[in-house]
Amino acid sequence: MKIKNVYALYFSPTSSSKKGALSIAHSLASQWGAKVHEVDITILNKKVQPETFCAEDMVVFGAPVYSGRLYRGAAQRLAEFSAENTPCVVTVTYGNRHYDDALLEMYELAKKQGFVPFAAAALVAQHTFGDIQKGRPNERDLKENREFALGAAKELIAGKKVLEQVPGNTPYKEGGGGGSFIPQTKDTCIACGLCAEVCPQQAVDAENGYAVDASRCISCFACIKYCPVHAKCMETPEYLAFAEKFSKQLAQRRENEYFV
Ligand SMILES: Cc1cc2nc3c(=O)[nH]c(=O)nc-3n(C[C@H](O)[C@H](O)[C@H](O)COP(=O)(O)O)c2cc1C
Ligand code: SF4
Ligand code: SF4
């Protein structure tokens, strides 16, 4: 088989899913001397190319787990892509609690759109909330991803075509919506506009002191992560109490899981 282009196609507000998908895409591409491309579907209504893929392409999908499911907006955006027997790797990234039905959901969605999943991964990252597995995915995680990708490529070259199953249950559990923590904006804001730029939901109002529109916000915390002066924050007593308890509950390290 000949693969000319490998695409990392991801929804990733705080970049963990992106890191995972890209590390796998680069390793796969090295096996065929293929080019790596990024298709970033994080920002609502932003047009991306290509929308269809052929059998000489390969796609690595990446998206976060929100309440045990694929984040709904990511699933909607992923459903806009189609393929003609394009081999793919499905990955979901989660914050050390669990991925529940999200990997199965992505696997089934990819198949429905005409992709052929030949490998899958549930990858651990720092959780959006609290202080859980800080710094992950780290070098060790990325090395594991690369080794997984090389093994999966070998199997594909040897003739194995389809990954028959991944963990998860149907009907999928309830989930996939955003959270209810709405970031605040401190007076130290320097009006740089970065939070509005990185917000996947266009929920930051530049005309109103960069305040967050609660009706659009999904609590992805991209605005908090990327604010250069820490003016975007989540410091209500309710959140701080939740974050402390949650961090203790999820302190024990989980490992990445790979399926070939
Ligand atoms: C609203 C919301 C719900 C989440 N639900 C889960 C979950 O069910 N299980 C889990 O382990 N992590 C959960 N997380 C954590 C994210 O999956 C994790 O931080 C992920 O790395 C974020 O991906 P990104 O960096 O690509 O944006 C949730 C995060 C948010 C914002
Ligand atoms: S405003 Fe809400 S949706 Fe937008 S980046 Fe911040 S947390 Fe995410
Ligand atoms: S990123 Fe921070 S400093 Fe820049 S506009 Fe947003 S809140 Fe203000």
Coordinates of C-alpha atoms and ligand atoms in Angstrom, one line a residue:
M1 CA 0.0 0.0 0.0
K2 CA 1.1 3.6 -0.7
I3 CA 0.3 6.4 1.7
K4 CA 1.2 9.9 0.5
N5 CA -0.4 12.1 3.1
V6 CA -1.0 11.6 6.8
Y7 CA -3.5 14.1 8.5
A8 CA -3.8 14.8 12.2
L9 CA -7.4 15.9 12.4
Y10 CA -8.2 17.2 15.8
F11 CA -10.5 19.2 18.1
S12 CA -8.3 20.3 21.0
P13 CA -9.0 23.5 23.0
T14 CA -6.1 23.0 25.4
S15 CA -3.8 21.1 22.9
S16 CA -3.5 17.7 24.6
S17 CA -5.5 15.8 22.0
K18 CA -3.5 17.7 19.3
K19 CA -0.2 16.5 20.8
G20 CA -1.4 12.9 20.9
A21 CA -2.7 12.9 17.3
L22 CA 0.4 14.7 15.9
S23 CA 2.9 12.4 17.6
I24 CA 1.1 9.3 16.1
A25 CA 0.7 11.0 12.7
H26 CA 4.5 11.8 12.5
S27 CA 5.5 8.2 13.3
L28 CA 3.0 6.7 10.8
A29 CA 4.2 9.1 8.1
S30 CA 7.8 8.1 8.6
Q31 CA 6.9 4.6 7.6
W32 CA 5.8 5.7 4.1
G33 CA 7.8 8.8 3.6
A34 CA 4.5 10.7 3.7
K35 CA 3.8 14.3 4.4
V36 CA 2.0 15.3 7.7
H37 CA -0.8 17.8 7.6
E38 CA -2.8 19.3 10.4
V39 CA -6.6 19.8 10.2
D40 CA -7.6 21.8 13.2
I41 CA -11.4 21.7 13.8
T42 CA -11.3 23.3 17.2
I43 CA -12.8 26.7 16.3
L44 CA -16.5 26.8 15.5
N45 CA -17.4 27.8 11.9
K46 CA -13.8 27.9 10.8
K47 CA -13.6 26.3 7.3
V48 CA -10.8 23.7 7.0
Q49 CA -9.5 21.6 4.1
P50 CA -9.7 18.8 2.9
E51 CA -13.2 17.6 3.7
T52 CA -12.8 14.3 1.9
F53 CA -10.0 11.7 2.0
C54 CA -9.0 8.9 -0.4
A55 CA -7.3 5.5 0.1
E56 CA -3.8 7.0 -0.3
D57 CA -4.4 9.3 2.7
M58 CA -4.3 8.3 6.3
V59 CA -6.0 10.2 9.1
V60 CA -5.3 10.3 12.9
F61 CA -8.3 11.6 14.8
G62 CA -8.0 13.4 18.1
A63 CA -10.6 14.8 20.5
P64 CA -11.2 15.1 24.2
V65 CA -13.6 13.1 26.4
Y66 CA -16.3 15.3 28.0
S67 CA -18.3 13.4 30.6
G68 CA -17.5 10.0 29.1
R69 CA -18.4 10.9 25.6
L70 CA -16.9 12.6 22.6
Y71 CA -17.5 16.3 23.1
R72 CA -20.8 16.9 21.1
G73 CA -19.4 19.9 19.1
A74 CA -16.4 17.8 18.1
A75 CA -18.6 14.9 17.0
Q76 CA -20.7 17.3 14.9
R77 CA -17.6 18.7 13.2
L78 CA -16.1 15.3 12.6
A79 CA -19.3 14.2 10.9
E80 CA -18.6 16.8 8.2
F81 CA -15.7 14.8 6.9
S82 CA -16.0 11.8 4.6
A83 CA -13.6 9.2 3.2
E84 CA -13.4 6.4 0.7
N85 CA -11.8 3.5 2.6
T86 CA -9.2 5.8 4.1
P87 CA -7.2 4.0 6.9
C88 CA -7.4 5.9 10.2
V89 CA -6.4 5.8 13.8
V90 CA -9.0 7.0 16.3
T91 CA -7.7 8.5 19.6
V92 CA -9.5 10.2 22.5
T93 CA -7.8 12.1 25.2
Y94 CA -9.1 12.2 28.8
G95 CA -8.2 13.7 32.1
N96 CA -7.2 10.6 34.1
R97 CA -10.8 9.7 35.2
H98 CA -12.1 7.5 32.3
Y99 CA -13.0 7.6 28.6
D100 CA -16.2 5.5 29.1
D101 CA -17.9 5.4 25.6
A102 CA -16.0 8.1 23.9
L103 CA -13.5 5.9 22.0
L104 CA -16.3 3.6 20.8
E105 CA -18.3 6.7 19.7
M106 CA -15.4 8.0 17.7
Y107 CA -14.6 4.6 16.2
E108 CA -18.2 4.1 15.0
L109 CA -18.4 7.7 13.7
A110 CA -15.2 7.2 11.7
K111 CA -16.6 4.0 10.2
K112 CA -19.9 5.7 9.3
Q113 CA -18.0 8.4 7.4
G114 CA -16.1 5.9 5.3
F115 CA -12.9 5.6 7.2
V116 CA -11.3 2.2 8.1
P117 CA -10.0 2.3 11.7
F118 CA -6.9 0.1 12.0
A119 CA -5.8 1.2 15.4
A120 CA -7.1 3.2 18.4
A121 CA -5.9 4.8 21.6
A122 CA -7.3 6.2 24.8
L123 CA -4.7 8.7 25.9
V124 CA -4.2 10.3 29.4
A125 CA -3.7 14.1 29.7
Q126 CA -3.8 16.7 32.4
H127 CA -7.5 17.3 33.4
T128 CA -9.0 20.6 32.5
F129 CA -10.2 21.0 36.1
G130 CA -8.1 20.9 39.3
D131 CA -4.5 19.7 39.4
I132 CA -4.6 16.2 37.9
Q133 CA -1.7 14.6 36.0
K134 CA -0.1 18.0 35.4
G135 CA 2.2 18.1 32.4
R136 CA 0.7 15.1 30.6
P137 CA 1.0 14.1 27.9
N138 CA 4.7 14.2 28.7
E139 CA 7.8 12.8 26.9
R140 CA 7.1 9.3 28.2
D141 CA 3.5 9.4 26.8
L142 CA 4.6 10.7 23.5
K143 CA 7.3 8.0 23.2
E144 CA 4.6 5.4 24.0
N145 CA 2.4 6.9 21.2
R146 CA 5.3 6.7 18.7
E147 CA 6.0 3.1 19.6
F148 CA 2.3 2.2 19.2
A149 CA 2.1 4.0 15.8
L150 CA 5.1 2.1 14.5
G151 CA 3.6 -1.3 15.7
A152 CA 0.3 -0.4 14.1
A153 CA 2.0 0.6 10.8
K154 CA 3.8 -2.8 10.8
E155 CA 0.5 -4.7 11.2
L156 CA -1.1 -2.7 8.4
I157 CA 1.8 -3.3 6.1
A158 CA 1.7 -7.0 6.9
G159 CA -1.9 -7.1 5.7
K160 CA -4.1 -6.5 8.8
K161 CA -6.8 -4.0 7.7
V162 CA -9.5 -3.4 10.3
L163 CA -9.5 -3.0 14.1
E164 CA -12.5 -5.2 15.0
Q165 CA -13.5 -3.5 18.3
V166 CA -12.7 -1.0 21.0
P167 CA -14.0 -0.7 24.6
G168 CA -17.3 1.1 25.2
N169 CA -21.0 0.3 25.5
T170 CA -24.1 1.1 23.5
P171 CA -26.3 2.9 24.0
Y172 CA -23.7 5.4 24.9
K173 CA -23.9 7.0 28.4
E174 CA -25.3 10.5 28.8
G175 CA -22.5 13.1 28.3
G176 CA -20.6 15.0 25.7
G177 CA -21.8 18.5 26.8
G178 CA -19.6 21.2 28.1
G179 CA -19.1 22.1 31.8
S180 CA -20.7 24.8 33.9
F181 CA -17.6 26.6 35.1
I182 CA -17.6 30.0 33.5
P183 CA -14.2 31.8 33.5
Q184 CA -13.8 35.2 35.0
T185 CA -11.8 38.2 33.7
K186 CA -9.6 40.2 36.1
D187 CA -8.9 43.9 35.8
T188 CA -5.3 43.0 34.9
C189 CA -6.5 42.1 31.4
I190 CA -4.4 43.9 28.8
A191 CA -7.0 43.4 26.0
C192 CA -4.7 41.4 23.8
G193 CA -7.6 39.4 22.4
L194 CA -5.9 36.0 22.6
C195 CA -8.7 34.5 24.7
A196 CA -11.2 35.4 22.0
E197 CA -9.0 33.9 19.3
V198 CA -8.6 30.5 21.0
C199 CA -12.1 30.1 22.2
P200 CA -13.8 27.3 20.2
Q201 CA -17.2 28.7 20.9
Q202 CA -16.8 32.4 20.1
A203 CA -17.9 32.9 23.7
V204 CA -15.5 35.8 24.6
D205 CA -17.0 39.2 23.9
A206 CA -14.2 41.7 22.8
E207 CA -16.8 44.5 22.9
N208 CA -17.5 43.8 26.6
G209 CA -14.1 43.8 28.3
Y210 CA -13.4 40.2 27.0
A211 CA -16.1 38.8 29.3
V212 CA -17.4 35.3 28.8
D213 CA -20.9 34.6 27.5
A214 CA -22.1 31.8 29.8
S215 CA -24.7 30.6 27.2
R216 CA -21.9 29.7 24.7
C217 CA -19.1 28.7 27.0
I218 CA -18.3 24.9 27.4
S219 CA -15.7 25.3 30.2
C220 CA -12.8 24.0 28.0
F221 CA -10.5 26.6 29.8
A222 CA -8.5 27.3 26.6
C223 CA -8.9 31.0 27.5
I224 CA -7.4 30.5 30.9
K225 CA -4.5 28.4 29.6
Y226 CA -3.5 30.8 26.9
C227 CA -4.1 34.2 28.6
P228 CA -0.5 35.7 28.8
V229 CA -1.1 37.6 32.1
H230 CA -3.4 35.1 33.9
A231 CA -6.3 37.6 33.8
K232 CA -8.7 34.8 32.7
C233 CA -9.3 32.6 35.6
M234 CA -11.6 30.3 37.5
E235 CA -11.4 31.3 41.2
T236 CA -14.9 31.1 42.7
P237 CA -15.0 29.4 46.1
E238 CA -17.3 26.7 44.6
Y239 CA -14.9 25.9 41.8
L240 CA -11.8 25.9 44.2
A241 CA -13.6 23.5 46.6
F242 CA -14.6 21.2 43.8
A243 CA -11.1 21.3 42.2
E244 CA -9.4 20.3 45.5
K245 CA -11.7 17.4 46.1
F246 CA -11.7 16.2 42.5
S247 CA -7.8 16.4 42.4
K248 CA -7.6 14.1 45.4
Q249 CA -10.1 11.6 43.9
L250 CA -8.2 11.3 40.7
A251 CA -4.6 11.5 42.0
Q252 CA -3.7 7.9 41.0
R253 CA -2.0 7.8 37.6
R254 CA -3.7 6.0 34.7
E255 CA -1.9 4.6 31.8
N256 CA -2.5 5.1 28.1
E257 CA -4.3 2.3 26.4
Y258 CA -3.6 1.2 22.8
F259 CA -5.6 -1.1 20.5
V260 CA -4.2 -2.7 17.4
Ligands
LIG1 C1 -16.6 19.6 30.3 C2 -15.5 18.6 30.5 C3 -15.8 17.3 30.8 C4 -14.7 16.4 30.9 N1 -15.0 15.1 31.2 C5 -14.0 14.2 31.4 C6 -14.3 12.8 31.6 O1 -15.5 12.3 31.6 N2 -13.3 11.9 31.9 C7 -12.0 12.4 31.9 O2 -11.1 11.6 32.2 N3 -11.7 13.7 31.6 C8 -12.7 14.6 31.3 N4 -12.4 15.9 31.0 C9 -10.9 16.3 30.8 C10 -10.5 16.3 29.4 O3 -10.9 15.2 28.7 C11 -9.0 16.4 29.3 O4 -8.5 17.5 30.1 C12 -8.5 16.6 27.8 O5 -7.1 16.4 27.9 C13 -8.8 17.9 27.2 O6 -8.4 17.8 25.8 P1 -7.7 19.0 25.0 O7 -6.4 19.4 25.8 O8 -7.4 18.5 23.7 O9 -8.6 20.2 25.0 C14 -13.4 16.8 30.8 C15 -13.1 18.1 30.5 C16 -14.1 19.0 30.4 C17 -13.8 20.5 30.0
SF4_2 S1 -14.9 31.1 27.1 FE1 -15.5 29.1 27.7 S2 -15.6 28.0 25.7 FE2 -14.4 29.8 25.4 S3 -12.2 29.3 25.7 FE3 -13.0 30.0 27.7 S4 -13.7 28.2 28.7 FE4 -13.5 27.7 26.6
SF4_3 S1 -6.1 36.7 26.9 FE1 -6.1 37.6 28.9 S2 -5.2 39.6 28.7 FE2 -5.7 38.9 26.6 S3 -7.8 39.8 26.3 FE3 -8.1 37.7 27.2 S4 -8.3 38.0 29.4 FE4 -7.4 39.9 28.5

